[in-house]
Amino acid sequence: LLSLNLSKTEDLTIDLTYHNNSHTKFLGIILEANLKWKKHIDTVCNKIAKGMFLIRKLRYEVTLDVLKVIYFSYIYPHILYGILLWGNDPNIKGILILQKKAIKIMCNVNVRTHSKPLFKKLNILTVTSLYIIECLMCVKKNLDIFKTNSDSHSYSTRHRNNLKLNFCKNSTSKRSFHEQGIKLYNALPQYVKDYDVDTFKWTVKRLLCEHSLYEMDEYFCIFNCI
C-alpha cells in the first residue's frame, strides 16, 4: 500500500546486456541500467579534483598535518562512500591516479616520484586498499550468513574451513563485493581470521598501509594465494 510520489520516481530497467546511457541517482549513488559504474566514478573524480584544488592552493601556507586533514575532509569521504558497490570496477584507476597526484602535491615532490612510499608515509590507503578493507569487514561482521566448504562435504581437506564461493554465471556477479569479499577473506592467515572485529580491522589496515596496493592481485600475492 505504498503511495509513490511520481515526480520523485524513476523507472530504470536493469539489464546486464543494456548498452544505452540510462541511469539514475539513488542515495548519492549513480546507478546505470547495465550495473556499470563509470558515471558514478566520474562524479567521484570530479569531487576529488575540487579537494585537490584546495590542497594545491594551501600547500605552501599550511603544514603537512593540515593538508592531511583537508584530504580526509574533502577527498576521502567521496572515495569511501558506497565503495563496496563500485570499488571493483576497472574505472577506479582514474581515482587512483588522482590520489597519487594529491599525495605528491601534499608532500611537495616531483610528479615522477614513486607514490607507494608516500601513501605509506602519510598513512593513506589507496582506493584499492579501501575497497579491500570494506569487503573484508563486511564479511567479518556477517560470518554467520556465509557457508563454509565443510557444509558441502565431510572431506578433511586443507580448505574445508574456507568460506564457500557461490556459482556465478556472469562477470558482474563474480566481481560483486559479496564474492570478492569471500576470496579476500579466504586468503587471510587463520590467526588473522580468529581476531575479534576491532583487532581484525586494525591488523588488515596496517597490512594494507604497509603495501599500498594498486591492484587486487597484489593482495593475493602477499599471501601467495593467486
CSV table of C-alpha atoms in Angstrom, one decimal:
chain,number,residue,atom,x,y,z
A,1,LEU,CA,0.0,0.0,0.0
A,2,LEU,CA,3.0,2.3,-0.6
A,3,SER,CA,1.9,5.6,-2.2
A,4,LEU,CA,4.6,6.7,-4.7
A,5,ASN,CA,5.3,10.3,-5.5
A,6,LEU,CA,5.5,10.2,-9.3
A,7,SER,CA,7.5,13.4,-9.5
A,8,LYS,CA,10.3,11.7,-7.4
A,9,THR,CA,10.1,8.3,-9.0
A,10,GLU,CA,12.1,7.0,-11.9
A,11,ASP,CA,11.8,3.7,-13.9
A,12,LEU,CA,15.1,2.0,-14.6
A,13,THR,CA,15.2,-1.4,-16.3
A,14,ILE,CA,18.2,-3.3,-15.1
A,15,ASP,CA,19.7,-5.4,-17.9
A,16,LEU,CA,23.4,-6.6,-18.0
A,17,THR,CA,23.3,-6.5,-21.8
A,18,TYR,CA,21.9,-3.0,-21.9
A,19,HIS,CA,24.1,-0.6,-23.9
A,20,ASN,CA,22.4,2.8,-23.6
A,21,ASN,CA,23.1,5.5,-21.1
A,22,SER,CA,20.1,5.1,-18.8
A,23,HIS,CA,20.9,5.8,-15.2
A,24,THR,CA,19.5,7.4,-12.1
A,25,LYS,CA,20.8,8.6,-8.7
A,26,PHE,CA,19.8,6.8,-5.6
A,27,LEU,CA,21.1,8.0,-2.2
A,28,GLY,CA,24.0,9.7,-3.8
A,29,ILE,CA,25.0,6.6,-5.9
A,30,ILE,CA,24.6,6.8,-9.7
A,31,LEU,CA,23.0,3.5,-10.9
A,32,GLU,CA,23.4,2.6,-14.6
A,33,ALA,CA,21.0,0.2,-16.3
A,34,ASN,CA,23.8,-2.3,-17.0
A,35,LEU,CA,25.2,-2.2,-13.5
A,36,LYS,CA,28.4,-0.5,-14.6
A,37,TRP,CA,29.9,2.3,-12.5
A,38,LYS,CA,31.7,4.7,-14.9
A,39,LYS,CA,29.2,7.5,-14.4
A,40,HIS,CA,29.4,7.3,-10.6
A,41,ILE,CA,33.2,7.1,-10.7
A,42,ASP,CA,33.4,10.1,-13.0
A,43,THR,CA,31.4,12.0,-10.5
A,44,VAL,CA,33.7,10.9,-7.6
A,45,CYS,CA,36.7,12.0,-9.7
A,46,ASN,CA,35.2,15.5,-10.2
A,47,LYS,CA,34.6,15.8,-6.4
A,48,ILE,CA,38.2,14.7,-5.7
A,49,ALA,CA,39.5,17.3,-8.2
A,50,LYS,CA,37.8,20.0,-6.1
A,51,GLY,CA,39.6,18.8,-3.0
A,52,MET,CA,42.9,18.7,-4.8
A,53,PHE,CA,42.4,22.3,-5.9
A,54,LEU,CA,42.1,23.3,-2.2
A,55,ILE,CA,45.2,21.3,-1.3
A,56,ARG,CA,47.2,22.8,-4.2
A,57,LYS,CA,46.2,26.3,-3.1
A,58,LEU,CA,47.2,25.8,0.5
A,59,ARG,CA,50.3,23.6,0.3
A,60,TYR,CA,52.7,26.5,0.9
A,61,GLU,CA,50.5,28.1,3.5
A,62,VAL,CA,49.9,25.2,6.0
A,63,THR,CA,51.7,22.2,7.4
A,64,LEU,CA,51.5,18.7,6.1
A,65,ASP,CA,49.3,17.7,9.0
A,66,VAL,CA,46.8,20.3,8.0
A,67,LEU,CA,46.9,19.1,4.4
A,68,LYS,CA,46.1,15.6,5.6
A,69,VAL,CA,43.1,17.0,7.5
A,70,ILE,CA,41.9,18.6,4.2
A,71,TYR,CA,42.4,15.3,2.4
A,72,PHE,CA,40.4,13.4,4.9
A,73,SER,CA,37.7,16.0,4.9
A,74,TYR,CA,37.3,16.8,1.2
A,75,ILE,CA,38.6,13.8,-0.7
A,76,TYR,CA,38.5,10.6,1.5
A,77,PRO,CA,34.7,10.7,2.2
A,78,HIS,CA,33.9,10.8,-1.5
A,79,ILE,CA,36.1,7.8,-2.2
A,80,LEU,CA,34.8,5.8,0.7
A,81,TYR,CA,31.0,6.4,0.2
A,82,GLY,CA,29.4,3.3,-1.5
A,83,ILE,CA,32.8,1.8,-2.4
A,84,LEU,CA,31.5,-1.7,-1.7
A,85,LEU,CA,29.3,-1.3,-4.8
A,86,TRP,CA,31.7,0.2,-7.3
A,87,GLY,CA,35.2,-0.4,-5.9
A,88,ASN,CA,36.0,-3.3,-8.1
A,89,ASP,CA,35.2,-1.5,-11.3
A,90,PRO,CA,38.1,-1.1,-13.8
A,91,ASN,CA,37.4,2.7,-13.9
A,92,ILE,CA,38.7,3.2,-10.3
A,93,LYS,CA,42.1,3.6,-11.9
A,94,GLY,CA,41.0,7.2,-12.6
A,95,ILE,CA,40.5,7.7,-8.8
A,96,LEU,CA,43.9,6.1,-8.1
A,97,ILE,CA,45.6,8.5,-10.5
A,98,LEU,CA,44.1,11.5,-8.7
A,99,GLN,CA,45.1,10.0,-5.3
A,100,LYS,CA,48.7,9.8,-6.5
A,101,LYS,CA,48.6,13.4,-7.7
A,102,ALA,CA,47.1,14.5,-4.4
A,103,ILE,CA,49.7,13.0,-2.1
A,104,LYS,CA,52.5,14.3,-4.3
A,105,ILE,CA,51.1,17.8,-4.0
A,106,MET,CA,50.8,17.3,-0.2
A,107,CYS,CA,54.4,16.0,0.0
A,108,ASN,CA,55.6,18.7,-2.5
A,109,VAL,CA,57.6,16.2,-4.6
A,110,ASN,CA,58.3,15.8,-8.3
A,111,VAL,CA,55.4,14.4,-10.3
A,112,ARG,CA,57.6,11.4,-11.3
A,113,THR,CA,58.3,10.4,-7.6
A,114,HIS,CA,57.2,6.9,-6.8
A,115,SER,CA,53.8,7.0,-5.0
A,116,LYS,CA,53.8,3.9,-2.8
A,117,PRO,CA,56.3,5.2,-0.2
A,118,LEU,CA,54.2,8.4,0.0
A,119,PHE,CA,51.0,6.5,0.7
A,120,LYS,CA,52.8,4.7,3.5
A,121,LYS,CA,54.4,7.8,4.9
A,122,LEU,CA,51.0,9.6,5.1
A,123,ASN,CA,49.2,6.5,6.3
A,124,ILE,CA,46.7,6.9,3.5
A,125,LEU,CA,45.0,3.9,1.9
A,126,THR,CA,44.7,3.6,-1.9
A,127,VAL,CA,41.3,3.3,-3.4
A,128,THR,CA,42.0,-0.4,-4.0
A,129,SER,CA,43.0,-0.9,-0.3
A,130,LEU,CA,39.9,0.9,0.8
A,131,TYR,CA,37.7,-1.4,-1.2
A,132,ILE,CA,39.5,-4.5,0.1
A,133,ILE,CA,39.2,-3.5,3.8
A,134,GLU,CA,35.5,-2.7,3.3
A,135,CYS,CA,34.9,-6.1,1.7
A,136,LEU,CA,36.8,-7.9,4.5
A,137,MET,CA,34.9,-6.0,7.2
A,138,CYS,CA,31.6,-6.8,5.6
A,139,VAL,CA,32.4,-10.5,5.7
A,140,LYS,CA,33.9,-10.4,9.2
A,141,LYS,CA,30.8,-8.7,10.7
A,142,ASN,CA,28.5,-11.1,8.9
A,143,LEU,CA,30.2,-14.5,9.1
A,144,ASP,CA,27.0,-16.2,10.3
A,145,ILE,CA,25.4,-15.8,6.8
A,146,PHE,CA,28.3,-17.4,4.9
A,147,LYS,CA,28.6,-21.2,4.4
A,148,THR,CA,32.0,-23.0,4.6
A,149,ASN,CA,33.3,-25.7,2.3
A,150,SER,CA,32.7,-28.2,5.1
A,151,ASP,CA,29.0,-27.5,4.9
A,152,SER,CA,29.0,-29.2,1.5
A,153,HIS,CA,31.3,-32.2,2.2
A,154,SER,CA,32.9,-34.0,5.0
A,155,TYR,CA,36.3,-34.5,3.5
A,156,SER,CA,39.2,-33.3,5.6
A,157,THR,CA,40.8,-31.0,3.0
A,158,ARG,CA,43.1,-28.1,3.6
A,159,HIS,CA,40.4,-25.6,2.6
A,160,ARG,CA,37.5,-27.2,4.4
A,161,ASN,CA,37.0,-24.2,6.7
A,162,ASN,CA,37.2,-21.6,3.9
A,163,LEU,CA,34.1,-19.7,3.1
A,164,LYS,CA,32.2,-21.3,0.1
A,165,LEU,CA,32.1,-19.3,-3.1
A,166,ASN,CA,28.8,-19.2,-5.0
A,167,PHE,CA,28.4,-20.3,-8.5
A,168,CYS,CA,28.2,-17.1,-10.6
A,169,LYS,CA,27.2,-17.2,-14.3
A,170,ASN,CA,28.3,-13.7,-15.3
A,171,SER,CA,31.3,-11.5,-14.7
A,172,THR,CA,29.2,-8.8,-12.9
A,173,SER,CA,28.2,-11.3,-10.2
A,174,LYS,CA,31.8,-12.6,-9.9
A,175,ARG,CA,33.1,-9.0,-9.4
A,176,SER,CA,30.5,-8.2,-6.7
A,177,PHE,CA,31.7,-7.3,-3.2
A,178,HIS,CA,30.0,-10.4,-1.9
A,179,GLU,CA,32.1,-12.8,-4.0
A,180,GLN,CA,35.3,-10.7,-3.8
A,181,GLY,CA,34.9,-10.5,0.0
A,182,ILE,CA,34.8,-14.3,0.3
A,183,LYS,CA,38.0,-14.6,-1.8
A,184,LEU,CA,39.8,-11.9,0.1
A,185,TYR,CA,38.8,-13.4,3.5
A,186,ASN,CA,39.8,-16.9,2.5
A,187,ALA,CA,43.3,-15.6,1.6
A,188,LEU,CA,44.0,-14.4,5.1
A,189,PRO,CA,46.0,-16.5,7.6
A,190,GLN,CA,43.9,-18.3,10.1
A,191,TYR,CA,45.3,-16.3,13.0
A,192,VAL,CA,44.0,-13.1,11.5
A,193,LYS,CA,40.6,-14.6,10.9
A,194,ASP,CA,40.4,-15.5,14.6
A,195,TYR,CA,40.8,-12.0,15.8
A,196,ASP,CA,37.9,-10.0,17.2
A,197,VAL,CA,36.4,-7.4,14.9
A,198,ASP,CA,38.4,-4.4,16.2
A,199,THR,CA,41.8,-6.3,16.2
A,200,PHE,CA,40.9,-7.7,12.8
A,201,LYS,CA,40.3,-4.3,11.3
A,202,TRP,CA,43.5,-2.8,12.8
A,203,THR,CA,45.6,-5.7,11.5
A,204,VAL,CA,44.2,-5.6,8.0
A,205,LYS,CA,44.5,-1.8,7.8
A,206,ARG,CA,48.2,-2.0,9.0
A,207,LEU,CA,48.9,-4.6,6.3
A,208,LEU,CA,47.3,-2.5,3.6
A,209,CYS,CA,49.1,0.7,4.7
A,210,GLU,CA,52.3,-1.2,4.6
A,211,HIS,CA,51.9,-2.4,1.0
A,212,SER,CA,49.8,0.4,-0.7
A,213,LEU,CA,48.0,-1.8,-3.2
A,214,TYR,CA,47.2,-0.6,-6.7
A,215,GLU,CA,45.7,-3.8,-8.0
A,216,MET,CA,43.6,-6.5,-6.3
A,217,ASP,CA,46.1,-9.2,-7.4
A,218,GLU,CA,48.7,-7.6,-5.3
A,219,TYR,CA,46.7,-8.5,-2.2
A,220,PHE,CA,46.7,-12.2,-3.1
A,221,CYS,CA,50.4,-12.1,-3.9
A,222,ILE,CA,51.1,-11.1,-0.3
A,223,PHE,CA,49.8,-14.5,0.8
A,224,ASN,CA,50.9,-16.4,-2.2
A,225,CYS,CA,47.3,-17.3,-2.9
A,226,ILE,CA,46.8,-16.4,-6.6
